[in-house]
Short mmCIF file of N, CA and C in Angstrom, two decimals:
data_model
loop_
_atom_site.label_atom_id
_atom_site.label_comp_id
_atom_site.label_asym_id
_atom_site.label_seq_id
_atom_site.Cartn_x
_atom_site.Cartn_y
_atom_site.Cartn_z
N UNK A 272 -18.46 48.37 -14.11
CA UNK A 272 -18.18 48.11 -12.73
C UNK A 272 -18.60 46.69 -12.33
N UNK A 273 -19.76 46.26 -12.84
CA UNK A 273 -20.23 44.92 -12.50
C UNK A 273 -19.34 43.84 -13.12
N UNK A 274 -18.82 44.11 -14.30
CA UNK A 274 -17.96 43.13 -14.96
C UNK A 274 -16.69 42.91 -14.16
N UNK A 275 -16.07 43.94 -13.66
CA UNK A 275 -14.84 43.78 -12.89
C UNK A 275 -15.11 43.06 -11.57
N UNK A 276 -16.26 43.28 -10.95
CA UNK A 276 -16.61 42.55 -9.73
C UNK A 276 -16.81 41.07 -10.02
N UNK A 277 -17.45 40.77 -11.14
CA UNK A 277 -17.65 39.37 -11.53
C UNK A 277 -16.31 38.67 -11.77
N UNK A 278 -15.43 39.37 -12.47
CA UNK A 278 -14.11 38.79 -12.75
C UNK A 278 -13.36 38.57 -11.44
N UNK A 279 -13.41 39.54 -10.55
CA UNK A 279 -12.73 39.45 -9.26
C UNK A 279 -13.31 38.31 -8.42
N UNK A 280 -14.63 38.16 -8.38
CA UNK A 280 -15.27 37.08 -7.64
C UNK A 280 -14.95 35.71 -8.25
N UNK A 281 -14.94 35.63 -9.58
CA UNK A 281 -14.60 34.38 -10.25
C UNK A 281 -13.16 33.98 -9.96
N UNK A 282 -12.26 34.94 -10.05
CA UNK A 282 -10.85 34.69 -9.77
C UNK A 282 -10.66 34.25 -8.32
N UNK A 283 -11.33 34.89 -7.39
CA UNK A 283 -11.25 34.52 -5.98
C UNK A 283 -11.79 33.10 -5.77
N UNK A 284 -12.89 32.76 -6.41
CA UNK A 284 -13.44 31.42 -6.30
C UNK A 284 -12.50 30.36 -6.84
N UNK A 285 -11.85 30.64 -7.96
CA UNK A 285 -10.89 29.68 -8.53
C UNK A 285 -9.68 29.50 -7.62
N UNK A 286 -9.22 30.58 -7.01
CA UNK A 286 -8.07 30.47 -6.09
C UNK A 286 -8.45 29.64 -4.88
N UNK A 287 -9.64 29.85 -4.34
CA UNK A 287 -10.09 29.07 -3.19
C UNK A 287 -10.23 27.59 -3.56
N UNK A 288 -10.77 27.31 -4.73
CA UNK A 288 -10.90 25.92 -5.18
C UNK A 288 -9.53 25.27 -5.36
N UNK A 289 -8.57 26.01 -5.91
CA UNK A 289 -7.20 25.50 -6.10
C UNK A 289 -6.57 25.16 -4.75
N UNK A 290 -6.67 26.06 -3.78
CA UNK A 290 -6.10 25.80 -2.45
C UNK A 290 -6.80 24.64 -1.76
N UNK A 291 -8.08 24.50 -1.92
CA UNK A 291 -8.82 23.39 -1.31
C UNK A 291 -8.36 22.06 -1.90
N UNK A 292 -8.21 22.00 -3.22
CA UNK A 292 -7.75 20.77 -3.86
C UNK A 292 -6.34 20.42 -3.41
N UNK A 293 -5.47 21.41 -3.30
CA UNK A 293 -4.10 21.14 -2.84
C UNK A 293 -4.08 20.66 -1.40
N UNK A 294 -4.95 21.18 -0.56
CA UNK A 294 -5.00 20.73 0.84
C UNK A 294 -5.49 19.29 0.93
N UNK A 295 -6.42 18.91 0.08
CA UNK A 295 -6.90 17.52 0.07
C UNK A 295 -5.77 16.58 -0.34
N UNK A 296 -5.02 16.94 -1.37
CA UNK A 296 -3.89 16.10 -1.80
C UNK A 296 -2.80 16.04 -0.74
N UNK A 297 -2.52 17.16 -0.10
CA UNK A 297 -1.52 17.19 0.96
C UNK A 297 -1.94 16.31 2.13
N UNK A 298 -3.22 16.33 2.46
CA UNK A 298 -3.71 15.50 3.56
C UNK A 298 -3.53 14.01 3.26
N UNK A 299 -3.75 13.61 2.02
CA UNK A 299 -3.56 12.21 1.65
C UNK A 299 -2.10 11.80 1.83
N UNK A 300 -1.18 12.66 1.41
CA UNK A 300 0.25 12.36 1.59
C UNK A 300 0.62 12.31 3.07
N UNK A 301 0.09 13.23 3.86
CA UNK A 301 0.40 13.24 5.28
C UNK A 301 -0.20 12.03 5.98
N UNK A 302 -1.37 11.56 5.54
CA UNK A 302 -1.98 10.37 6.13
C UNK A 302 -1.09 9.16 5.91
N UNK A 303 -0.47 9.05 4.74
CA UNK A 303 0.47 7.96 4.44
C UNK A 303 1.60 7.98 5.47
N UNK A 304 2.15 9.15 5.77
CA UNK A 304 3.25 9.26 6.73
C UNK A 304 2.78 8.93 8.14
N UNK A 305 1.62 9.40 8.53
CA UNK A 305 1.10 9.13 9.87
C UNK A 305 0.87 7.64 10.05
N UNK A 306 0.28 6.98 9.06
CA UNK A 306 0.05 5.54 9.15
C UNK A 306 1.36 4.78 9.25
N UNK A 307 2.37 5.24 8.53
CA UNK A 307 3.67 4.57 8.51
C UNK A 307 4.39 4.72 9.85
N UNK A 308 4.18 5.84 10.54
CA UNK A 308 4.91 6.13 11.76
C UNK A 308 4.29 5.56 13.02
N UNK A 309 3.09 5.03 12.95
CA UNK A 309 2.46 4.48 14.15
C UNK A 309 3.30 3.33 14.69
N UNK A 310 3.52 3.35 15.97
CA UNK A 310 4.34 2.33 16.61
C UNK A 310 3.52 1.07 16.88
N UNK A 311 4.00 -0.04 16.39
CA UNK A 311 3.37 -1.33 16.61
C UNK A 311 4.46 -2.33 16.93
N UNK A 312 4.21 -3.22 17.86
CA UNK A 312 5.19 -4.25 18.21
C UNK A 312 5.15 -5.35 17.16
N UNK A 313 6.27 -5.58 16.51
CA UNK A 313 6.37 -6.59 15.46
C UNK A 313 7.29 -7.72 15.92
N UNK A 314 6.99 -8.92 15.43
CA UNK A 314 7.79 -10.11 15.70
C UNK A 314 8.36 -10.62 14.38
N UNK A 315 9.65 -10.94 14.36
CA UNK A 315 10.28 -11.48 13.16
C UNK A 315 9.86 -12.92 12.95
N UNK A 316 9.54 -13.24 11.69
CA UNK A 316 9.17 -14.60 11.31
C UNK A 316 10.15 -15.04 10.23
N UNK A 317 10.79 -16.19 10.37
CA UNK A 317 11.76 -16.63 9.36
C UNK A 317 11.06 -17.05 8.06
N UNK A 318 11.59 -16.56 6.94
CA UNK A 318 11.09 -16.94 5.62
C UNK A 318 12.27 -17.14 4.69
N UNK A 319 12.00 -17.79 3.57
CA UNK A 319 13.03 -17.99 2.56
C UNK A 319 12.84 -17.01 1.42
N UNK A 320 13.26 -17.41 0.24
CA UNK A 320 13.17 -16.57 -0.94
C UNK A 320 11.73 -16.54 -1.45
N UNK A 321 11.06 -15.41 -1.33
CA UNK A 321 9.65 -15.27 -1.69
C UNK A 321 9.54 -14.53 -3.02
N UNK A 322 8.72 -15.04 -3.92
CA UNK A 322 8.46 -14.38 -5.20
C UNK A 322 7.01 -13.95 -5.34
N UNK A 323 6.10 -14.52 -4.52
CA UNK A 323 4.66 -14.25 -4.63
C UNK A 323 4.08 -14.02 -3.24
N UNK A 324 3.17 -13.03 -3.16
CA UNK A 324 2.40 -12.80 -1.94
C UNK A 324 0.94 -13.12 -2.22
N UNK A 325 0.31 -13.86 -1.33
CA UNK A 325 -1.13 -14.10 -1.38
C UNK A 325 -1.72 -13.57 -0.09
N UNK A 326 -2.61 -12.60 -0.22
CA UNK A 326 -3.18 -11.94 0.94
C UNK A 326 -4.69 -12.04 0.87
N UNK A 327 -5.31 -12.53 1.94
CA UNK A 327 -6.76 -12.55 1.99
C UNK A 327 -7.20 -12.14 3.39
N UNK A 328 -8.19 -11.30 3.43
CA UNK A 328 -8.69 -10.82 4.71
C UNK A 328 -8.15 -9.45 5.05
N UNK A 329 -8.38 -9.04 6.27
CA UNK A 329 -8.05 -7.69 6.71
C UNK A 329 -6.58 -7.60 7.12
N UNK A 330 -5.71 -7.42 6.15
CA UNK A 330 -4.28 -7.27 6.37
C UNK A 330 -3.82 -5.92 5.84
N UNK A 331 -2.90 -5.28 6.56
CA UNK A 331 -2.15 -4.14 6.06
C UNK A 331 -0.73 -4.62 5.87
N UNK A 332 -0.31 -4.74 4.61
CA UNK A 332 1.01 -5.26 4.29
C UNK A 332 1.85 -4.12 3.73
N UNK A 333 3.02 -3.89 4.30
CA UNK A 333 3.95 -2.88 3.81
C UNK A 333 5.15 -3.62 3.21
N UNK A 334 5.43 -3.29 1.95
CA UNK A 334 6.48 -3.99 1.21
C UNK A 334 7.59 -3.01 0.88
N UNK A 335 8.82 -3.43 1.14
CA UNK A 335 9.97 -2.65 0.72
C UNK A 335 11.04 -3.59 0.19
N UNK A 336 11.98 -3.04 -0.52
CA UNK A 336 13.03 -3.85 -1.11
C UNK A 336 14.23 -3.93 -0.18
N UNK A 337 14.81 -5.13 -0.07
CA UNK A 337 15.99 -5.35 0.76
C UNK A 337 16.78 -6.51 0.19
N UNK A 338 18.02 -6.64 0.60
CA UNK A 338 18.86 -7.74 0.09
C UNK A 338 18.43 -9.09 0.64
N UNK A 339 18.03 -9.12 1.90
CA UNK A 339 17.62 -10.37 2.55
C UNK A 339 16.12 -10.35 2.81
N UNK A 340 15.43 -11.47 2.55
CA UNK A 340 13.99 -11.51 2.83
C UNK A 340 13.72 -11.55 4.33
N UNK A 341 12.85 -10.65 4.78
CA UNK A 341 12.45 -10.63 6.18
C UNK A 341 10.94 -10.41 6.26
N UNK A 342 10.35 -10.91 7.32
CA UNK A 342 8.93 -10.73 7.57
C UNK A 342 8.75 -10.36 9.03
N UNK A 343 8.05 -9.27 9.27
CA UNK A 343 7.72 -8.84 10.62
C UNK A 343 6.21 -8.74 10.69
N UNK A 344 5.63 -9.40 11.69
CA UNK A 344 4.18 -9.44 11.82
C UNK A 344 3.80 -8.94 13.21
N UNK A 345 2.78 -8.09 13.26
CA UNK A 345 2.22 -7.64 14.54
C UNK A 345 1.26 -8.71 15.04
N UNK A 346 1.54 -9.26 16.19
CA UNK A 346 0.73 -10.34 16.74
C UNK A 346 -0.03 -9.87 17.96
N UNK A 347 -1.18 -10.47 18.18
CA UNK A 347 -1.88 -10.23 19.44
C UNK A 347 -1.54 -11.38 20.40
N UNK A 348 -2.30 -12.44 20.39
CA UNK A 348 -2.00 -13.58 21.26
C UNK A 348 -1.75 -14.87 20.47
N UNK A 349 -1.93 -14.83 19.15
CA UNK A 349 -1.75 -16.03 18.34
C UNK A 349 -0.41 -15.94 17.62
N UNK A 350 0.53 -16.76 18.02
CA UNK A 350 1.85 -16.73 17.41
C UNK A 350 1.81 -17.29 15.99
N UNK A 351 2.22 -16.53 15.03
CA UNK A 351 2.29 -16.89 13.61
C UNK A 351 0.95 -17.27 13.00
N UNK A 352 -0.15 -16.97 13.66
CA UNK A 352 -1.46 -17.33 13.14
C UNK A 352 -1.74 -16.55 11.86
N UNK A 353 -2.12 -17.24 10.83
CA UNK A 353 -2.50 -16.59 9.59
C UNK A 353 -1.38 -16.36 8.61
N UNK A 354 -0.15 -16.74 8.94
CA UNK A 354 0.99 -16.55 8.03
C UNK A 354 1.59 -17.91 7.72
N UNK A 355 1.68 -18.23 6.43
CA UNK A 355 2.26 -19.50 6.01
C UNK A 355 3.28 -19.23 4.90
N UNK A 356 4.32 -20.02 4.89
CA UNK A 356 5.34 -19.92 3.85
C UNK A 356 5.40 -21.25 3.12
N UNK A 357 5.04 -21.22 1.81
CA UNK A 357 4.96 -22.44 1.01
C UNK A 357 5.79 -22.27 -0.25
N UNK A 358 6.97 -22.85 -0.28
CA UNK A 358 7.85 -22.73 -1.46
C UNK A 358 8.31 -21.30 -1.63
N UNK A 359 7.93 -20.67 -2.72
CA UNK A 359 8.28 -19.26 -2.92
C UNK A 359 7.06 -18.35 -2.76
N UNK A 360 6.01 -18.86 -2.08
CA UNK A 360 4.78 -18.11 -1.86
C UNK A 360 4.60 -17.83 -0.37
N UNK A 361 4.36 -16.58 -0.04
CA UNK A 361 4.06 -16.18 1.33
C UNK A 361 2.57 -15.89 1.40
N UNK A 362 1.87 -16.61 2.28
CA UNK A 362 0.41 -16.54 2.35
C UNK A 362 0.00 -15.88 3.67
N UNK A 363 -0.84 -14.85 3.55
CA UNK A 363 -1.42 -14.17 4.71
C UNK A 363 -2.92 -14.46 4.70
N UNK A 364 -3.43 -15.06 5.79
CA UNK A 364 -4.84 -15.40 5.88
C UNK A 364 -5.41 -14.83 7.17
N UNK A 365 -6.68 -14.50 7.14
CA UNK A 365 -7.44 -14.17 8.33
C UNK A 365 -8.64 -15.09 8.37
N UNK A 366 -9.00 -15.52 9.56
CA UNK A 366 -10.20 -16.34 9.65
C UNK A 366 -11.43 -15.44 9.47
N UNK A 367 -12.55 -16.04 9.21
CA UNK A 367 -13.76 -15.29 8.88
C UNK A 367 -14.30 -14.49 10.06
N UNK A 368 -13.88 -14.80 11.28
CA UNK A 368 -14.35 -14.06 12.44
C UNK A 368 -13.50 -12.84 12.75
N UNK A 369 -12.38 -12.69 12.07
CA UNK A 369 -11.46 -11.58 12.32
C UNK A 369 -12.10 -10.26 11.89
N UNK A 370 -12.18 -9.29 12.81
CA UNK A 370 -12.78 -7.99 12.50
C UNK A 370 -11.77 -6.84 12.56
N UNK A 371 -10.58 -7.09 13.09
CA UNK A 371 -9.57 -6.05 13.16
C UNK A 371 -8.48 -6.31 12.13
N UNK A 372 -7.83 -5.25 11.70
CA UNK A 372 -6.77 -5.37 10.72
C UNK A 372 -5.49 -5.88 11.37
N UNK A 373 -4.83 -6.80 10.71
CA UNK A 373 -3.52 -7.30 11.14
C UNK A 373 -2.48 -6.61 10.29
N UNK A 374 -1.29 -6.42 10.82
CA UNK A 374 -0.24 -5.69 10.13
C UNK A 374 0.99 -6.55 9.95
N UNK A 375 1.66 -6.32 8.80
CA UNK A 375 2.91 -7.03 8.53
C UNK A 375 3.80 -6.15 7.67
N UNK A 376 5.11 -6.33 7.85
CA UNK A 376 6.11 -5.65 7.03
C UNK A 376 6.95 -6.73 6.35
N UNK A 377 7.07 -6.60 5.04
CA UNK A 377 7.80 -7.59 4.25
C UNK A 377 8.91 -6.88 3.51
N UNK A 378 10.12 -7.42 3.63
CA UNK A 378 11.27 -6.91 2.87
C UNK A 378 11.78 -8.04 1.99
N UNK A 379 11.82 -7.78 0.68
CA UNK A 379 12.19 -8.82 -0.28
C UNK A 379 13.15 -8.26 -1.32
N UNK A 380 14.07 -9.10 -1.82
CA UNK A 380 14.92 -8.64 -2.92
C UNK A 380 14.17 -8.53 -4.25
N UNK A 381 13.24 -9.44 -4.49
CA UNK A 381 12.46 -9.42 -5.74
C UNK A 381 11.08 -10.00 -5.48
N UNK A 382 10.08 -9.32 -5.99
CA UNK A 382 8.70 -9.76 -5.86
C UNK A 382 8.05 -9.65 -7.23
N UNK A 383 7.42 -10.72 -7.70
CA UNK A 383 6.88 -10.74 -9.05
C UNK A 383 5.36 -10.80 -9.12
N UNK A 384 4.70 -11.22 -8.03
CA UNK A 384 3.26 -11.40 -8.11
C UNK A 384 2.63 -11.12 -6.75
N UNK A 385 1.49 -10.40 -6.77
CA UNK A 385 0.71 -10.15 -5.56
C UNK A 385 -0.74 -10.50 -5.86
N UNK A 386 -1.32 -11.42 -5.09
CA UNK A 386 -2.75 -11.75 -5.15
C UNK A 386 -3.35 -11.25 -3.85
N UNK A 387 -4.28 -10.31 -3.92
CA UNK A 387 -4.87 -9.75 -2.71
C UNK A 387 -6.39 -9.72 -2.85
N UNK A 388 -7.09 -10.14 -1.79
CA UNK A 388 -8.55 -10.19 -1.79
C UNK A 388 -9.10 -9.80 -0.43
N UNK A 389 -10.42 -9.63 -0.38
CA UNK A 389 -11.21 -9.49 0.84
C UNK A 389 -10.77 -8.35 1.75
N UNK A 390 -10.61 -7.15 1.18
CA UNK A 390 -10.37 -5.97 1.98
C UNK A 390 -8.95 -5.77 2.46
N UNK A 391 -7.99 -6.43 1.86
CA UNK A 391 -6.60 -6.23 2.27
C UNK A 391 -6.06 -4.93 1.68
N UNK A 392 -5.03 -4.40 2.32
CA UNK A 392 -4.38 -3.17 1.87
C UNK A 392 -2.89 -3.45 1.72
N UNK A 393 -2.36 -3.13 0.55
CA UNK A 393 -0.96 -3.36 0.25
C UNK A 393 -0.30 -2.01 0.00
N UNK A 394 0.80 -1.74 0.71
CA UNK A 394 1.60 -0.53 0.50
C UNK A 394 2.96 -0.96 -0.02
N UNK A 395 3.38 -0.41 -1.15
CA UNK A 395 4.69 -0.72 -1.69
C UNK A 395 5.41 0.61 -1.92
N UNK A 396 6.61 0.72 -1.37
CA UNK A 396 7.32 1.99 -1.48
C UNK A 396 8.77 1.77 -1.90
N UNK A 397 9.22 2.58 -2.86
CA UNK A 397 10.62 2.61 -3.32
C UNK A 397 11.11 1.22 -3.74
N UNK A 398 10.33 0.56 -4.58
CA UNK A 398 10.66 -0.79 -5.05
C UNK A 398 11.09 -0.71 -6.51
N UNK A 399 12.17 -1.37 -6.86
CA UNK A 399 12.68 -1.37 -8.23
C UNK A 399 12.65 -2.81 -8.74
N UNK A 400 11.90 -3.03 -9.83
CA UNK A 400 11.77 -4.38 -10.38
C UNK A 400 11.36 -4.29 -11.85
N UNK A 401 11.66 -5.33 -12.62
CA UNK A 401 11.32 -5.33 -14.04
C UNK A 401 9.82 -5.48 -14.27
N UNK A 402 9.18 -6.44 -13.59
CA UNK A 402 7.76 -6.66 -13.84
C UNK A 402 7.05 -7.06 -12.55
N UNK A 403 5.78 -6.69 -12.48
CA UNK A 403 4.95 -7.03 -11.33
C UNK A 403 3.55 -7.33 -11.83
N UNK A 404 2.99 -8.42 -11.34
CA UNK A 404 1.63 -8.84 -11.68
C UNK A 404 0.77 -8.66 -10.44
N UNK A 405 -0.29 -7.86 -10.54
CA UNK A 405 -1.22 -7.63 -9.43
C UNK A 405 -2.57 -8.24 -9.77
N UNK A 406 -3.09 -9.06 -8.89
CA UNK A 406 -4.46 -9.57 -9.01
C UNK A 406 -5.20 -9.11 -7.76
N UNK A 407 -6.12 -8.17 -7.93
CA UNK A 407 -6.80 -7.55 -6.80
C UNK A 407 -8.30 -7.78 -6.93
N UNK A 408 -8.96 -8.03 -5.79
CA UNK A 408 -10.42 -8.21 -5.81
C UNK A 408 -11.02 -7.90 -4.45
N UNK A 409 -12.32 -7.64 -4.45
CA UNK A 409 -13.14 -7.52 -3.25
C UNK A 409 -12.62 -6.48 -2.25
N UNK A 410 -12.72 -5.21 -2.60
CA UNK A 410 -12.39 -4.08 -1.75
C UNK A 410 -10.94 -4.05 -1.30
N UNK A 411 -10.06 -4.42 -2.19
CA UNK A 411 -8.63 -4.40 -1.92
C UNK A 411 -8.06 -3.05 -2.35
N UNK A 412 -7.06 -2.58 -1.61
CA UNK A 412 -6.40 -1.32 -1.90
C UNK A 412 -4.92 -1.60 -2.13
N UNK A 413 -4.38 -1.07 -3.22
CA UNK A 413 -2.94 -1.13 -3.48
C UNK A 413 -2.44 0.29 -3.62
N UNK A 414 -1.45 0.65 -2.80
CA UNK A 414 -0.85 1.97 -2.86
C UNK A 414 0.64 1.81 -3.11
N UNK A 415 1.11 2.43 -4.19
CA UNK A 415 2.52 2.39 -4.51
C UNK A 415 3.08 3.79 -4.55
N UNK A 416 4.26 3.98 -3.95
CA UNK A 416 4.86 5.30 -3.91
C UNK A 416 6.34 5.19 -4.26
N UNK A 417 6.75 5.95 -5.27
CA UNK A 417 8.14 6.04 -5.71
C UNK A 417 8.71 4.68 -6.11
N UNK A 418 7.94 3.89 -6.83
CA UNK A 418 8.40 2.60 -7.33
C UNK A 418 8.85 2.75 -8.77
N UNK A 419 9.76 1.88 -9.20
CA UNK A 419 10.18 1.83 -10.59
C UNK A 419 9.90 0.42 -11.09
N UNK A 420 8.80 0.28 -11.83
CA UNK A 420 8.37 -1.01 -12.36
C UNK A 420 8.23 -0.85 -13.86
N UNK A 421 9.01 -1.60 -14.63
CA UNK A 421 8.96 -1.46 -16.09
C UNK A 421 7.64 -1.96 -16.67
N UNK A 422 7.19 -3.14 -16.25
CA UNK A 422 5.96 -3.74 -16.76
C UNK A 422 5.05 -4.06 -15.58
N UNK A 423 3.92 -3.39 -15.53
CA UNK A 423 2.95 -3.60 -14.46
C UNK A 423 1.66 -4.12 -15.06
N UNK A 424 1.23 -5.28 -14.58
CA UNK A 424 -0.01 -5.88 -15.06
C UNK A 424 -0.98 -5.93 -13.89
N UNK A 425 -2.17 -5.35 -14.08
CA UNK A 425 -3.17 -5.29 -13.02
C UNK A 425 -4.45 -5.98 -13.49
N UNK A 426 -4.89 -6.98 -12.75
CA UNK A 426 -6.16 -7.66 -12.98
C UNK A 426 -7.04 -7.34 -11.78
N UNK A 427 -8.22 -6.81 -12.01
CA UNK A 427 -9.08 -6.45 -10.88
C UNK A 427 -10.46 -7.07 -11.04
N UNK A 428 -11.08 -7.34 -9.89
CA UNK A 428 -12.42 -7.89 -9.86
C UNK A 428 -13.13 -7.29 -8.66
N UNK A 429 -14.31 -6.77 -8.87
CA UNK A 429 -15.03 -6.14 -7.77
C UNK A 429 -14.49 -4.74 -7.53
N UNK A 430 -14.74 -4.22 -6.35
CA UNK A 430 -14.32 -2.87 -6.01
C UNK A 430 -12.88 -2.89 -5.50
N UNK A 431 -11.97 -2.30 -6.27
CA UNK A 431 -10.57 -2.20 -5.87
C UNK A 431 -10.11 -0.76 -6.07
N UNK A 432 -9.03 -0.42 -5.36
CA UNK A 432 -8.45 0.91 -5.49
C UNK A 432 -6.97 0.76 -5.73
N UNK A 433 -6.46 1.41 -6.78
CA UNK A 433 -5.03 1.41 -7.07
C UNK A 433 -4.57 2.85 -7.11
N UNK A 434 -3.57 3.15 -6.28
CA UNK A 434 -3.03 4.50 -6.23
C UNK A 434 -1.53 4.42 -6.41
N UNK A 435 -1.03 4.98 -7.50
CA UNK A 435 0.40 4.98 -7.79
C UNK A 435 0.88 6.43 -7.85
N UNK A 436 1.86 6.77 -7.03
CA UNK A 436 2.40 8.12 -7.01
C UNK A 436 3.90 8.08 -7.15
N UNK A 437 4.45 9.17 -7.64
CA UNK A 437 5.89 9.26 -7.87
C UNK A 437 6.31 10.70 -7.61
N UNK A 438 7.47 10.87 -6.98
CA UNK A 438 7.95 12.22 -6.71
C UNK A 438 8.70 12.81 -7.90
N UNK A 439 8.81 12.07 -8.99
CA UNK A 439 9.42 12.58 -10.22
C UNK A 439 10.90 12.26 -10.34
N UNK A 440 11.49 11.58 -9.36
CA UNK A 440 12.92 11.29 -9.43
C UNK A 440 13.23 10.03 -10.22
N UNK A 441 12.23 9.21 -10.55
CA UNK A 441 12.46 7.96 -11.30
C UNK A 441 12.27 8.18 -12.78
#
């Protein structure tokens, strides 16, 4: 009698642990959607053909693939402050006094290199490319969802987080 109770309690514990783990994973996916859906006023900034992103400071950058390069930045009172376009490099900077996160959406036909430092967060979704070079450092987060990248090179320094997920269709 005691053996069957132990088996039943063990099985119940495993089922509860399984459901708890699934709820944690589901919450992470739902958080991605909630963050993406928040309404923010963005301003279009003209850019040319960009191949490299350099991000430093508290930026949330969302990258998607498009035929024409576009940049949309959420501004407070400083027009184009912290965004520079140099050749084929798009640079996002925050001054050292900045304590709030700035947001930007970038649409590019091809992106080959991302350098991110100082607590920036990069989201890349549904991007198809042959190769991508990531250089991440100092509490940077890179989240990729449903991307198809043949060759991915990641160089990290300090505390970084890389999260790559796929729905299985690629």
